Every structure is written in structure tokens, then in C-alpha cells.
């Protein structure tokens, strides 16, 4: 996953408009690219090929439905581990191999690995965290959300 | 029962992304053996129930120049956090803001606010704004910058149930 910025000329004004407009939503119609394209002033095939390119160059991470595990009866949980530097890559591999790990970041702190578990049954959070502890021999701190004060950030491309 | 087997298959089929073809919902329907209209009706129903948050593009902050991604964390007095949390969450540069349990003694922080910027200097300035807003209710803070994305797939659901 790209962590470095793209070259300044990697995106033109049309690419930026696509990102800005489609991060708010995409139509649920039989020809959604034609309909979204009409709003953007783009032909159906051009919108499709531009989205494909944006994905290839890493300007977007995903395009499609975003699911909420909690609304399905499951849960999300932020977790952190203090991984010794010499074991970092191996532990990252073991953690990432679990399908319940939705994303994982390295951060510059003693607690240097921060990942999110997304499970279908809320009770699975503790089970998976304990399994990761057992597999790696490193304590997994869990930080379930107690309250959510805001979600809805937009990036201006 | 939160979702039926067809919904589950639909989620499993689309969680990595929509197919980039002129009729993506028809294509998903062909793969699952259901009608195009049923795919759209089911996605609309999942969206109405909040199971689908939205159908959209997810920009890569880093690729777009927002290379400084700081998880700012704050130890806010329990009696003040319900009042101050929403104020921090309302700041335009805060993308997520959560109350979480402390993990004493190693982790005294209970308020988490993600701050994005084009440089660490910009993020530090924004962090200062949060500190001013929290005032004396804040007893300590830290900020953890991401140095690498190790994984970013989003939720994955098994096609056959668990």
C-alpha cells in the first residue's frame, strides 16, 4: 500500500473531480458509470478507465461498498502491540495473515503496531486478540470504542 | 438474523470492490446467480439498515499528499470528556474521534483524534489547537505518526458464514 505521495502531475483536474465527487457516493442504477459520468461530464468508458488507473497507481485504496461490522451484529476494535524491532516483520506477517485484521499501521511509539479487528460476532474480538497473543507471545492491548464523536472526513484531491 | 445467506454472498463478492464494467450490478448478479435488480435492491436495503455505510471511492490520503497522519491521544478528565469530545470531533481537520478505555499504567489516554496534514509541522499546529480547546481538562497527550501501512483491506466476511 502506497505511503508516499504521487508525483504532482500524476492526477489531472478530471481525476481530482472524480475522487472528490465519488467519495460521497456512487449510484445504485443499472448503468452507474454512465450516470455518474453524466454528472462529471465524462463518457461511461472514460470514467471506468480512469477509476481503473486511479486504483493501479494507488491514488484510491478501494472502490465499492463500505460495510459496518457493528450493524451486522459484529464489532470493530483497535488493538496495539509493542513489537521488538528485530521481530517486527515476522509479527506483522502473522497479524496480517488473520482475515479479521482489517488494517494495520506501523507507528513511531513504543506501542509500534496498531491494527483494527473487524469480526462478525462481537465476542470474537477477545478470542482473536488472545490468539494473536498466544501466537506471537506479545501482549495485545484492546481499545474498544466507548463513544464515537465524529466520522465523515473528506479529502480534497 | 441480521443478514441472510444471499446478502452474505453479496457482501463477500463486493468487499474487495465493484467490477469496473458498464453494468457492475448485473455482473455481480451473474456471479451469484441472482437478478441485476435484486442486487441493487439488496444493496439499497443494506444501506438503509446501515450495514453498507456507502458505495464510494476511498482516496489514499498518503498518495494525495496528506503524508502526515497523526493519531493524537489525550488524557481528558472523565467528567469533562463527554462535553469536550464532540468539540474535538467537530474540528475540520479531525477525521475520527473516539472515547476509548485507558490501559493503565502503560496507556493513560482516553480520547483519540486522528489528524491529517501535508507535513508534521501542520499536524503539530493542529494538535496545538486541540490542546487549547481541551485546556485544563487535559492532563497529558501524545501523538503517534504512522510510518508504514502494513495492511488495508477493510472488513472481510467469509462467504459461507462463521
PDB file of C-alpha atoms in Angstrom:
ATOM      1  CA  UNK A   1       0.000   0.000   0.000  1.00  0.00           C
ATOM      2  CA  UNK A   2       1.413   3.356  -1.104  1.00  0.00           C
ATOM      3  CA  UNK A   3       2.545   5.569   1.809  1.00  0.00           C
ATOM      4  CA  UNK A   4       4.367   8.151  -0.352  1.00  0.00           C
ATOM      5  CA  UNK A   5       2.728  10.951  -2.310  1.00  0.00           C
ATOM      6  CA  UNK A   6       2.203  10.623  -6.061  1.00  0.00           C
ATOM      7  CA  UNK A   7       4.120  12.917  -8.391  1.00  0.00           C
ATOM      8  CA  UNK A   8       2.378  16.315  -8.599  1.00  0.00           C
ATOM      9  CA  UNK A   9       1.381  15.722 -12.222  1.00  0.00           C
ATOM     10  CA  UNK A  10       0.086  12.170 -11.666  1.00  0.00           C
ATOM     11  CA  UNK A  11      -3.511  13.402 -11.430  1.00  0.00           C
ATOM     12  CA  UNK A  12      -5.197  15.905 -13.705  1.00  0.00           C
ATOM     13  CA  UNK A  13      -8.211  18.048 -12.862  1.00  0.00           C
ATOM     14  CA  UNK A  14     -10.635  15.375 -14.051  1.00  0.00           C
ATOM     15  CA  UNK A  15      -9.032  12.725 -11.808  1.00  0.00           C
ATOM     16  CA  UNK A  16      -9.346  15.093  -8.862  1.00  0.00           C
ATOM     17  CA  UNK A  17     -13.005  15.772  -9.593  1.00  0.00           C
ATOM     18  CA  UNK A  18     -13.695  12.043  -9.809  1.00  0.00           C
ATOM     19  CA  UNK A  19     -12.098  11.479  -6.384  1.00  0.00           C
ATOM     20  CA  UNK A  20     -13.870  14.443  -4.820  1.00  0.00           C
ATOM     21  CA  UNK A  21     -17.304  13.550  -6.166  1.00  0.00           C
ATOM     22  CA  UNK A  22     -17.226   9.750  -5.862  1.00  0.00           C
ATOM     23  CA  UNK A  23     -16.017   9.684  -2.260  1.00  0.00           C
ATOM     24  CA  UNK A  24     -19.509  10.856  -1.337  1.00  0.00           C
ATOM     25  CA  UNK A  25     -21.313   8.102  -3.185  1.00  0.00           C
ATOM     26  CA  UNK A  26     -21.866   6.095  -6.336  1.00  0.00           C
ATOM     27  CA  UNK A  27     -25.271   5.414  -7.968  1.00  0.00           C
ATOM     28  CA  UNK A  28     -27.197   2.181  -7.494  1.00  0.00           C
ATOM     29  CA  UNK A  29     -28.542   2.247 -11.048  1.00  0.00           C
ATOM     30  CA  UNK A  30     -28.242  -0.253 -13.925  1.00  0.00           C
ATOM     31  CA  UNK A  31     -25.563   1.892 -15.652  1.00  0.00           C
ATOM     32  CA  UNK A  32     -23.940   3.665 -12.702  1.00  0.00           C
ATOM     33  CA  UNK A  33     -20.761   4.715 -14.553  1.00  0.00           C
ATOM     34  CA  UNK A  34     -22.859   6.320 -17.290  1.00  0.00           C
ATOM     35  CA  UNK A  35     -24.976   8.141 -14.685  1.00  0.00           C
ATOM     36  CA  UNK A  36     -22.028   9.260 -12.527  1.00  0.00           C
ATOM     37  CA  UNK A  37     -20.152  10.170 -15.712  1.00  0.00           C
ATOM     38  CA  UNK A  38     -23.028  12.366 -16.898  1.00  0.00           C
ATOM     39  CA  UNK A  39     -22.683  14.413 -13.716  1.00  0.00           C
ATOM     40  CA  UNK A  40     -18.941  14.677 -14.181  1.00  0.00           C
ATOM     41  CA  UNK A  41     -19.150  15.371 -17.907  1.00  0.00           C
ATOM     42  CA  UNK A  42     -17.415  12.102 -18.778  1.00  0.00           C
ATOM     43  CA  UNK A  43     -18.336   9.227 -21.037  1.00  0.00           C
ATOM     44  CA  UNK A  44     -19.052   5.893 -19.327  1.00  0.00           C
ATOM     45  CA  UNK A  45     -15.933   4.180 -20.707  1.00  0.00           C
ATOM     46  CA  UNK A  46     -13.675   7.079 -19.788  1.00  0.00           C
ATOM     47  CA  UNK A  47     -14.885   7.096 -16.184  1.00  0.00           C
ATOM     48  CA  UNK A  48     -14.303   3.331 -15.962  1.00  0.00           C
ATOM     49  CA  UNK A  49     -10.781   3.540 -17.350  1.00  0.00           C
ATOM     50  CA  UNK A  50      -9.871   6.497 -15.135  1.00  0.00           C
ATOM     51  CA  UNK A  51     -11.061   4.713 -11.972  1.00  0.00           C
ATOM     52  CA  UNK A  52      -9.058   1.642 -13.014  1.00  0.00           C
ATOM     53  CA  UNK A  53      -5.968   3.816 -13.399  1.00  0.00           C
ATOM     54  CA  UNK A  54      -6.529   5.590 -10.064  1.00  0.00           C
ATOM     55  CA  UNK A  55      -6.608   2.170  -8.432  1.00  0.00           C
ATOM     56  CA  UNK A  56      -3.493   0.986 -10.277  1.00  0.00           C
ATOM     57  CA  UNK A  57      -1.391   3.980  -9.274  1.00  0.00           C
ATOM     58  CA  UNK A  58      -2.618   3.813  -5.673  1.00  0.00           C
ATOM     59  CA  UNK A  59      -4.493   7.144  -5.656  1.00  0.00           C
ATOM     60  CA  UNK A  60      -7.501   5.315  -4.239  1.00  0.00           C
ATOM     61  CA  UNK A  61      -7.470   2.349  -1.890  1.00  0.00           C
ATOM     62  CA  UNK A  62     -10.909   0.957  -2.694  1.00  0.00           C
ATOM     63  CA  UNK A  63     -13.948   1.500  -4.848  1.00  0.00           C
ATOM     64  CA  UNK A  64     -17.198  -0.144  -3.809  1.00  0.00           C
ATOM     65  CA  UNK A  65     -19.436  -0.733  -0.804  1.00  0.00           C
ATOM     66  CA  UNK A  66     -18.148   0.044   2.703  1.00  0.00           C
ATOM     67  CA  UNK A  67     -19.538  -2.234   5.388  1.00  0.00           C
ATOM     68  CA  UNK A  68     -20.190  -1.606   9.053  1.00  0.00           C
ATOM     69  CA  UNK A  69     -19.399  -4.699  11.102  1.00  0.00           C
ATOM     70  CA  UNK A  70     -21.334  -3.387  14.110  1.00  0.00           C
ATOM     71  CA  UNK A  71     -24.563  -3.003  12.104  1.00  0.00           C
ATOM     72  CA  UNK A  72     -24.253  -6.690  11.163  1.00  0.00           C
ATOM     73  CA  UNK A  73     -24.048  -7.694  14.802  1.00  0.00           C
ATOM     74  CA  UNK A  74     -20.269  -7.793  14.770  1.00  0.00           C
ATOM     75  CA  UNK A  75     -17.727  -5.341  16.032  1.00  0.00           C
ATOM     76  CA  UNK A  76     -14.554  -3.380  15.345  1.00  0.00           C
ATOM     77  CA  UNK A  77     -11.749  -2.961  17.841  1.00  0.00           C
ATOM     78  CA  UNK A  78      -8.500  -1.004  17.761  1.00  0.00           C
ATOM     79  CA  UNK A  79      -5.575  -3.029  19.124  1.00  0.00           C
ATOM     80  CA  UNK A  80      -1.940  -2.226  19.831  1.00  0.00           C
ATOM     81  CA  UNK A  81       1.262  -4.177  20.443  1.00  0.00           C
ATOM     82  CA  UNK A  82       4.815  -3.263  21.445  1.00  0.00           C
ATOM     83  CA  UNK A  83       6.808  -5.363  18.986  1.00  0.00           C
ATOM     84  CA  UNK A  84      10.594  -5.675  19.352  1.00  0.00           C
ATOM     85  CA  UNK A  85      12.271  -4.194  16.254  1.00  0.00           C
ATOM     86  CA  UNK A  86      14.035  -7.427  15.314  1.00  0.00           C
ATOM     87  CA  UNK A  87      10.728  -9.320  15.260  1.00  0.00           C
ATOM     88  CA  UNK A  88       8.645  -6.621  13.622  1.00  0.00           C
ATOM     89  CA  UNK A  89       8.389  -8.071  10.104  1.00  0.00           C
ATOM     90  CA  UNK A  90       7.569 -11.580  11.285  1.00  0.00           C
ATOM     91  CA  UNK A  91       4.923 -10.352  13.713  1.00  0.00           C
ATOM     92  CA  UNK A  92       3.409  -8.070  11.023  1.00  0.00           C
ATOM     93  CA  UNK A  93       3.156 -11.088   8.747  1.00  0.00           C
ATOM     94  CA  UNK A  94       1.446 -13.186  11.416  1.00  0.00           C
ATOM     95  CA  UNK A  95      -1.002 -10.413  12.331  1.00  0.00           C
ATOM     96  CA  UNK A  96      -1.801  -9.530   8.711  1.00  0.00           C
ATOM     97  CA  UNK A  97      -2.432 -13.185   7.878  1.00  0.00           C
ATOM     98  CA  UNK A  98      -5.561 -13.107  10.041  1.00  0.00           C
ATOM     99  CA  UNK A  99      -8.643 -12.263   7.954  1.00  0.00           C
ATOM    100  CA  UNK A 100     -10.108 -10.411  10.974  1.00  0.00           C
ATOM    101  CA  UNK A 101      -7.366  -7.759  10.686  1.00  0.00           C
ATOM    102  CA  UNK A 102      -8.925  -5.035   8.508  1.00  0.00           C
ATOM    103  CA  UNK A 103      -5.973  -2.669   8.601  1.00  0.00           C
ATOM    104  CA  UNK A 104      -2.639  -2.381  10.318  1.00  0.00           C
ATOM    105  CA  UNK A 105      -0.251   0.555  10.707  1.00  0.00           C
ATOM    106  CA  UNK A 106       3.304   0.879  11.947  1.00  0.00           C
ATOM    107  CA  UNK A 107       3.577   3.918  14.250  1.00  0.00           C
ATOM    108  CA  UNK A 108       6.571   5.596  15.868  1.00  0.00           C
ATOM    109  CA  UNK A 109       5.922   4.794  19.515  1.00  0.00           C
ATOM    110  CA  UNK A 110       6.833   2.057  21.969  1.00  0.00           C
ATOM    111  CA  UNK A 111       3.423   0.641  21.010  1.00  0.00           C
ATOM    112  CA  UNK A 112       4.520   0.415  17.390  1.00  0.00           C
ATOM    113  CA  UNK A 113       1.861  -1.791  15.768  1.00  0.00           C
ATOM    114  CA  UNK A 114      -1.763  -0.625  15.651  1.00  0.00           C
ATOM    115  CA  UNK A 115      -4.396  -2.708  13.932  1.00  0.00           C
ATOM    116  CA  UNK A 116      -8.167  -2.941  13.727  1.00  0.00           C
ATOM    117  CA  UNK A 117     -10.040  -6.198  14.167  1.00  0.00           C
ATOM    118  CA  UNK A 118     -13.384  -6.476  12.349  1.00  0.00           C
ATOM    119  CA  UNK A 119     -15.445  -9.522  13.321  1.00  0.00           C
ATOM    120  CA  UNK A 120     -18.945 -10.787  12.683  1.00  0.00           C
ATOM    121  CA  UNK A 121     -19.639 -11.691  16.311  1.00  0.00           C
ATOM    122  CA  UNK A 122     -18.698  -9.124  18.944  1.00  0.00           C
ATOM    123  CA  UNK A 123     -17.425 -11.881  21.240  1.00  0.00           C
ATOM    124  CA  UNK A 124     -14.782 -12.805  18.661  1.00  0.00           C
ATOM    125  CA  UNK A 125     -12.684  -9.707  19.449  1.00  0.00           C
ATOM    126  CA  UNK A 126     -11.315 -11.152  22.692  1.00  0.00           C
ATOM    127  CA  UNK A 127     -10.818 -14.583  21.178  1.00  0.00           C
ATOM    128  CA  UNK A 128      -8.835 -13.273  18.201  1.00  0.00           C
ATOM    129  CA  UNK A 129      -6.772 -10.899  20.383  1.00  0.00           C
ATOM    130  CA  UNK A 130      -5.885 -13.804  22.691  1.00  0.00           C
ATOM    131  CA  UNK A 131      -4.964 -15.998  19.726  1.00  0.00           C
ATOM    132  CA  UNK A 132      -2.626 -13.310  18.388  1.00  0.00           C
ATOM    133  CA  UNK A 133      -1.071 -13.015  21.860  1.00  0.00           C
ATOM    134  CA  UNK A 134      -0.576 -16.758  22.021  1.00  0.00           C
ATOM    135  CA  UNK A 135       0.899 -16.936  18.540  1.00  0.00           C
ATOM    136  CA  UNK A 136       3.327 -14.015  18.972  1.00  0.00           C
ATOM    137  CA  UNK A 137       3.989 -14.071  22.724  1.00  0.00           C
ATOM    138  CA  UNK A 138       3.326 -10.312  22.788  1.00  0.00           C
ATOM    139  CA  UNK A 139       0.533  -8.659  24.784  1.00  0.00           C
ATOM    140  CA  UNK A 140      -2.329  -7.268  22.667  1.00  0.00           C
ATOM    141  CA  UNK A 141      -3.895  -4.163  24.207  1.00  0.00           C
ATOM    142  CA  UNK A 142      -7.502  -3.678  23.120  1.00  0.00           C
ATOM    143  CA  UNK A 143      -9.087  -0.247  22.826  1.00  0.00           C
ATOM    144  CA  UNK A 144     -12.784  -0.764  22.048  1.00  0.00           C
ATOM    145  CA  UNK A 145     -14.649   2.418  21.239  1.00  0.00           C
ATOM    146  CA  UNK A 146     -16.799   3.660  24.117  1.00  0.00           C
ATOM    147  CA  UNK A 147     -18.174   6.626  22.177  1.00  0.00           C
ATOM    148  CA  UNK A 148     -17.740   7.993  18.669  1.00  0.00           C
ATOM    149  CA  UNK A 149     -17.663  11.762  18.388  1.00  0.00           C
ATOM    150  CA  UNK A 150     -17.302  12.162  14.641  1.00  0.00           C
ATOM    151  CA  UNK A 151     -16.802  10.359  11.367  1.00  0.00           C
ATOM    152  CA  UNK A 152     -17.076  11.987   7.993  1.00  0.00           C
ATOM    153  CA  UNK A 153     -13.750  13.401   6.924  1.00  0.00           C
ATOM    154  CA  UNK A 154     -13.326  14.264   3.264  1.00  0.00           C
ATOM    155  CA  UNK A 155     -10.053  14.548   1.464  1.00  0.00           C
ATOM    156  CA  UNK A 156      -9.844  17.249  -1.137  1.00  0.00           C
ATOM    157  CA  UNK A 157      -7.863  15.828  -4.057  1.00  0.00           C
TER     158      UNK A 157
ATOM    159  CA  UNK B   1     -30.845 -12.838  11.881  1.00  0.00           C
ATOM    160  CA  UNK B   2     -29.025  -9.774  10.676  1.00  0.00           C
ATOM    161  CA  UNK B   3     -28.261 -10.804   7.096  1.00  0.00           C
ATOM    162  CA  UNK B   4     -29.410 -13.774   5.050  1.00  0.00           C
ATOM    163  CA  UNK B   5     -27.191 -16.091   3.037  1.00  0.00           C
ATOM    164  CA  UNK B   6     -27.698 -14.148  -0.200  1.00  0.00           C
ATOM    165  CA  UNK B   7     -26.721 -10.877   1.494  1.00  0.00           C
ATOM    166  CA  UNK B   8     -23.658 -12.606   2.885  1.00  0.00           C
ATOM    167  CA  UNK B   9     -22.635 -13.803  -0.588  1.00  0.00           C
ATOM    168  CA  UNK B  10     -23.283 -10.334  -1.969  1.00  0.00           C
ATOM    169  CA  UNK B  11     -21.039  -8.764   0.660  1.00  0.00           C
ATOM    170  CA  UNK B  12     -18.324 -11.365   0.120  1.00  0.00           C
ATOM    171  CA  UNK B  13     -18.459 -10.747  -3.625  1.00  0.00           C
ATOM    172  CA  UNK B  14     -18.196  -6.946  -3.391  1.00  0.00           C
ATOM    173  CA  UNK B  15     -15.986  -6.334  -0.357  1.00  0.00           C
ATOM    174  CA  UNK B  16     -12.826  -6.097  -2.450  1.00  0.00           C
ATOM    175  CA  UNK B  17     -14.540  -3.659  -4.817  1.00  0.00           C
ATOM    176  CA  UNK B  18     -17.117  -3.298  -7.587  1.00  0.00           C
ATOM    177  CA  UNK B  19     -16.241  -4.734 -11.009  1.00  0.00           C
ATOM    178  CA  UNK B  20     -15.154  -1.975 -13.401  1.00  0.00           C
ATOM    179  CA  UNK B  21     -17.603  -2.807 -16.193  1.00  0.00           C
ATOM    180  CA  UNK B  22     -20.556  -0.798 -17.566  1.00  0.00           C
ATOM    181  CA  UNK B  23     -23.121  -2.899 -15.674  1.00  0.00           C
ATOM    182  CA  UNK B  24     -21.360  -3.832 -12.415  1.00  0.00           C
ATOM    183  CA  UNK B  25     -24.524  -4.906 -10.565  1.00  0.00           C
ATOM    184  CA  UNK B  26     -25.541  -7.177 -13.452  1.00  0.00           C
ATOM    185  CA  UNK B  27     -22.042  -8.678 -13.398  1.00  0.00           C
ATOM    186  CA  UNK B  28     -22.290  -9.377  -9.649  1.00  0.00           C
ATOM    187  CA  UNK B  29     -25.736 -10.887 -10.234  1.00  0.00           C
ATOM    188  CA  UNK B  30     -24.314 -13.225 -12.890  1.00  0.00           C
ATOM    189  CA  UNK B  31     -21.594 -14.399 -10.498  1.00  0.00           C
ATOM    190  CA  UNK B  32     -24.132 -15.057  -7.738  1.00  0.00           C
ATOM    191  CA  UNK B  33     -26.984 -16.334  -9.908  1.00  0.00           C
ATOM    192  CA  UNK B  34     -29.415 -13.563  -8.959  1.00  0.00           C
ATOM    193  CA  UNK B  35     -31.116 -10.840 -10.981  1.00  0.00           C
ATOM    194  CA  UNK B  36     -29.478  -7.455 -11.519  1.00  0.00           C
ATOM    195  CA  UNK B  37     -32.428  -5.641  -9.903  1.00  0.00           C
ATOM    196  CA  UNK B  38     -32.196  -7.925  -6.867  1.00  0.00           C
ATOM    197  CA  UNK B  39     -28.516  -6.998  -6.426  1.00  0.00           C
ATOM    198  CA  UNK B  40     -29.400  -3.300  -6.408  1.00  0.00           C
ATOM    199  CA  UNK B  41     -32.444  -3.790  -4.165  1.00  0.00           C
ATOM    200  CA  UNK B  42     -30.406  -5.781  -1.668  1.00  0.00           C
ATOM    201  CA  UNK B  43     -27.569  -3.241  -1.613  1.00  0.00           C
ATOM    202  CA  UNK B  44     -30.116  -0.449  -1.127  1.00  0.00           C
ATOM    203  CA  UNK B  45     -31.733  -2.357   1.741  1.00  0.00           C
ATOM    204  CA  UNK B  46     -28.328  -2.992   3.361  1.00  0.00           C
ATOM    205  CA  UNK B  47     -27.568   0.692   3.019  1.00  0.00           C
ATOM    206  CA  UNK B  48     -30.897   1.657   4.615  1.00  0.00           C
ATOM    207  CA  UNK B  49     -30.027  -0.591   7.565  1.00  0.00           C
ATOM    208  CA  UNK B  50     -26.558   0.917   7.943  1.00  0.00           C
ATOM    209  CA  UNK B  51     -24.775  -2.334   7.074  1.00  0.00           C
ATOM    210  CA  UNK B  52     -23.485  -0.635   3.929  1.00  0.00           C
ATOM    211  CA  UNK B  53     -22.243   2.779   5.015  1.00  0.00           C
ATOM    212  CA  UNK B  54     -21.875   3.990   1.452  1.00  0.00           C
ATOM    213  CA  UNK B  55     -20.797   2.891  -2.014  1.00  0.00           C
ATOM    214  CA  UNK B  56     -17.886   5.118  -2.910  1.00  0.00           C
ATOM    215  CA  UNK B  57     -14.243   5.716  -3.700  1.00  0.00           C
ATOM    216  CA  UNK B  58     -11.793   5.624  -0.788  1.00  0.00           C
ATOM    217  CA  UNK B  59      -8.956   8.058  -1.510  1.00  0.00           C
ATOM    218  CA  UNK B  60      -5.450   7.146  -0.379  1.00  0.00           C
ATOM    219  CA  UNK B  61      -4.565  10.121   1.858  1.00  0.00           C
ATOM    220  CA  UNK B  62      -0.876   9.465   1.516  1.00  0.00           C
ATOM    221  CA  UNK B  63      -0.872   9.305  -2.279  1.00  0.00           C
ATOM    222  CA  UNK B  64      -2.800  12.583  -2.390  1.00  0.00           C
ATOM    223  CA  UNK B  65      -0.161  14.388  -0.360  1.00  0.00           C
ATOM    224  CA  UNK B  66      -1.631  14.048   3.125  1.00  0.00           C
ATOM    225  CA  UNK B  67       1.547  12.277   4.188  1.00  0.00           C
ATOM    226  CA  UNK B  68       1.467  13.210   7.862  1.00  0.00           C
ATOM    227  CA  UNK B  69      -1.073  11.049   9.649  1.00  0.00           C
ATOM    228  CA  UNK B  70      -1.028  11.529  13.389  1.00  0.00           C
ATOM    229  CA  UNK B  71      -3.091   9.661  15.930  1.00  0.00           C
ATOM    230  CA  UNK B  72      -3.299  12.293  18.655  1.00  0.00           C
ATOM    231  CA  UNK B  73      -4.184  10.858  22.059  1.00  0.00           C
ATOM    232  CA  UNK B  74      -5.304  12.740  25.157  1.00  0.00           C
ATOM    233  CA  UNK B  75      -5.827  12.035  28.831  1.00  0.00           C
ATOM    234  CA  UNK B  76      -9.001  14.001  29.455  1.00  0.00           C
ATOM    235  CA  UNK B  77     -10.727  14.142  32.838  1.00  0.00           C
ATOM    236  CA  UNK B  78     -13.632  11.688  32.812  1.00  0.00           C
ATOM    237  CA  UNK B  79     -16.168  14.292  33.925  1.00  0.00           C
ATOM    238  CA  UNK B  80     -15.239  16.610  31.017  1.00  0.00           C
ATOM    239  CA  UNK B  81     -14.791  14.196  28.119  1.00  0.00           C
ATOM    240  CA  UNK B  82     -18.481  13.839  27.182  1.00  0.00           C
ATOM    241  CA  UNK B  83     -18.628  17.613  26.703  1.00  0.00           C
ATOM    242  CA  UNK B  84     -15.231  18.099  25.053  1.00  0.00           C
ATOM    243  CA  UNK B  85     -15.158  15.014  22.811  1.00  0.00           C
ATOM    244  CA  UNK B  86     -17.798  16.325  20.394  1.00  0.00           C
ATOM    245  CA  UNK B  87     -15.983  19.685  20.230  1.00  0.00           C
ATOM    246  CA  UNK B  88     -12.750  17.967  19.207  1.00  0.00           C
ATOM    247  CA  UNK B  89     -14.667  15.793  16.730  1.00  0.00           C
ATOM    248  CA  UNK B  90     -16.180  18.908  15.154  1.00  0.00           C
ATOM    249  CA  UNK B  91     -12.768  20.393  14.262  1.00  0.00           C
ATOM    250  CA  UNK B  92     -12.488  20.335  10.458  1.00  0.00           C
ATOM    251  CA  UNK B  93      -9.106  18.587  10.412  1.00  0.00           C
ATOM    252  CA  UNK B  94     -10.121  15.705  12.709  1.00  0.00           C
ATOM    253  CA  UNK B  95     -11.157  12.641  10.710  1.00  0.00           C
ATOM    254  CA  UNK B  96     -12.108  10.252  13.521  1.00  0.00           C
ATOM    255  CA  UNK B  97     -12.610  10.936  17.203  1.00  0.00           C
ATOM    256  CA  UNK B  98     -13.296   8.255  19.784  1.00  0.00           C
ATOM    257  CA  UNK B  99     -13.505   7.744  23.512  1.00  0.00           C
ATOM    258  CA  UNK B 100     -11.633   4.551  24.431  1.00  0.00           C
ATOM    259  CA  UNK B 101     -10.625   2.910  27.700  1.00  0.00           C
ATOM    260  CA  UNK B 102      -7.212   3.712  29.198  1.00  0.00           C
ATOM    261  CA  UNK B 103      -4.751   0.840  29.642  1.00  0.00           C
ATOM    262  CA  UNK B 104      -3.016   1.903  32.843  1.00  0.00           C
ATOM    263  CA  UNK B 105      -0.176   2.121  33.629  1.00  0.00           C
ATOM    264  CA  UNK B 106       1.199   1.946  30.072  1.00  0.00           C
ATOM    265  CA  UNK B 107      -1.502   3.976  28.369  1.00  0.00           C
ATOM    266  CA  UNK B 108      -3.165   6.893  30.201  1.00  0.00           C
ATOM    267  CA  UNK B 109      -5.036   8.296  27.172  1.00  0.00           C
ATOM    268  CA  UNK B 110      -8.811   8.048  26.678  1.00  0.00           C
ATOM    269  CA  UNK B 111      -9.551  10.421  23.763  1.00  0.00           C
ATOM    270  CA  UNK B 112      -8.246   9.539  20.287  1.00  0.00           C
ATOM    271  CA  UNK B 113      -8.374  12.091  17.436  1.00  0.00           C
ATOM    272  CA  UNK B 114      -6.888  11.370  14.012  1.00  0.00           C
ATOM    273  CA  UNK B 115      -5.276  14.412  12.428  1.00  0.00           C
ATOM    274  CA  UNK B 116      -4.100  14.515   8.812  1.00  0.00           C
ATOM    275  CA  UNK B 117      -1.882  17.081   7.140  1.00  0.00           C
ATOM    276  CA  UNK B 118       0.651  17.643   4.409  1.00  0.00           C
ATOM    277  CA  UNK B 119       3.516  17.862   6.908  1.00  0.00           C
ATOM    278  CA  UNK B 120       4.201  17.032  10.523  1.00  0.00           C
ATOM    279  CA  UNK B 121       4.553  20.765  11.217  1.00  0.00           C
ATOM    280  CA  UNK B 122       0.983  21.269  10.006  1.00  0.00           C
ATOM    281  CA  UNK B 123      -0.244  18.360  12.134  1.00  0.00           C
ATOM    282  CA  UNK B 124       1.595  19.732  15.198  1.00  0.00           C
ATOM    283  CA  UNK B 125      -0.102  23.088  14.716  1.00  0.00           C
ATOM    284  CA  UNK B 126      -3.483  21.355  14.598  1.00  0.00           C
ATOM    285  CA  UNK B 127      -2.552  19.334  17.663  1.00  0.00           C
ATOM    286  CA  UNK B 128      -1.919  22.648  19.425  1.00  0.00           C
ATOM    287  CA  UNK B 129      -5.453  23.740  18.563  1.00  0.00           C
ATOM    288  CA  UNK B 130      -6.850  20.601  20.173  1.00  0.00           C
ATOM    289  CA  UNK B 131      -4.708  21.209  23.271  1.00  0.00           C
ATOM    290  CA  UNK B 132      -6.054  24.763  23.569  1.00  0.00           C
ATOM    291  CA  UNK B 133      -9.617  23.533  23.194  1.00  0.00           C
ATOM    292  CA  UNK B 134      -9.173  20.886  25.904  1.00  0.00           C
ATOM    293  CA  UNK B 135      -7.478  23.320  28.284  1.00  0.00           C
ATOM    294  CA  UNK B 136      -7.047  22.262  31.894  1.00  0.00           C
ATOM    295  CA  UNK B 137      -9.236  19.167  31.451  1.00  0.00           C
ATOM    296  CA  UNK B 138      -6.289  17.592  29.598  1.00  0.00           C
ATOM    297  CA  UNK B 139      -3.635  16.039  31.834  1.00  0.00           C
ATOM    298  CA  UNK B 140      -1.321  14.708  29.151  1.00  0.00           C
ATOM    299  CA  UNK B 141      -1.084  13.922  25.460  1.00  0.00           C
ATOM    300  CA  UNK B 142       0.986  12.246  22.793  1.00  0.00           C
ATOM    301  CA  UNK B 143       0.879  11.804  19.025  1.00  0.00           C
ATOM    302  CA  UNK B 144       1.712   8.659  17.078  1.00  0.00           C
ATOM    303  CA  UNK B 145       2.633   9.118  13.430  1.00  0.00           C
ATOM    304  CA  UNK B 146       2.183   6.270  11.005  1.00  0.00           C
ATOM    305  CA  UNK B 147       5.391   5.234   9.319  1.00  0.00           C
ATOM    306  CA  UNK B 148       4.003   2.408   7.179  1.00  0.00           C
ATOM    307  CA  UNK B 149       0.688   0.939   6.073  1.00  0.00           C
ATOM    308  CA  UNK B 150       1.074  -2.750   6.826  1.00  0.00           C
ATOM    309  CA  UNK B 151      -2.408  -3.767   5.677  1.00  0.00           C
ATOM    310  CA  UNK B 152      -5.546  -2.026   4.474  1.00  0.00           C
ATOM    311  CA  UNK B 153      -8.186  -4.361   3.147  1.00  0.00           C
ATOM    312  CA  UNK B 154     -11.243  -3.323   5.136  1.00  0.00           C
ATOM    313  CA  UNK B 155     -13.578  -5.878   6.641  1.00  0.00           C
ATOM    314  CA  UNK B 156     -13.590  -9.359   5.156  1.00  0.00           C
ATOM    315  CA  UNK B 157     -16.565 -11.642   5.542  1.00  0.00           C
ATOM    316  CA  UNK B 158     -16.437 -15.356   4.914  1.00  0.00           C
ATOM    317  CA  UNK B 159     -18.739 -16.367   2.048  1.00  0.00           C
ATOM    318  CA  UNK B 160     -20.131 -19.347   3.956  1.00  0.00           C
ATOM    319  CA  UNK B 161     -20.789 -17.902   7.378  1.00  0.00           C
ATOM    320  CA  UNK B 162     -18.858 -18.458  10.558  1.00  0.00           C
TER     321      UNK B 162
END
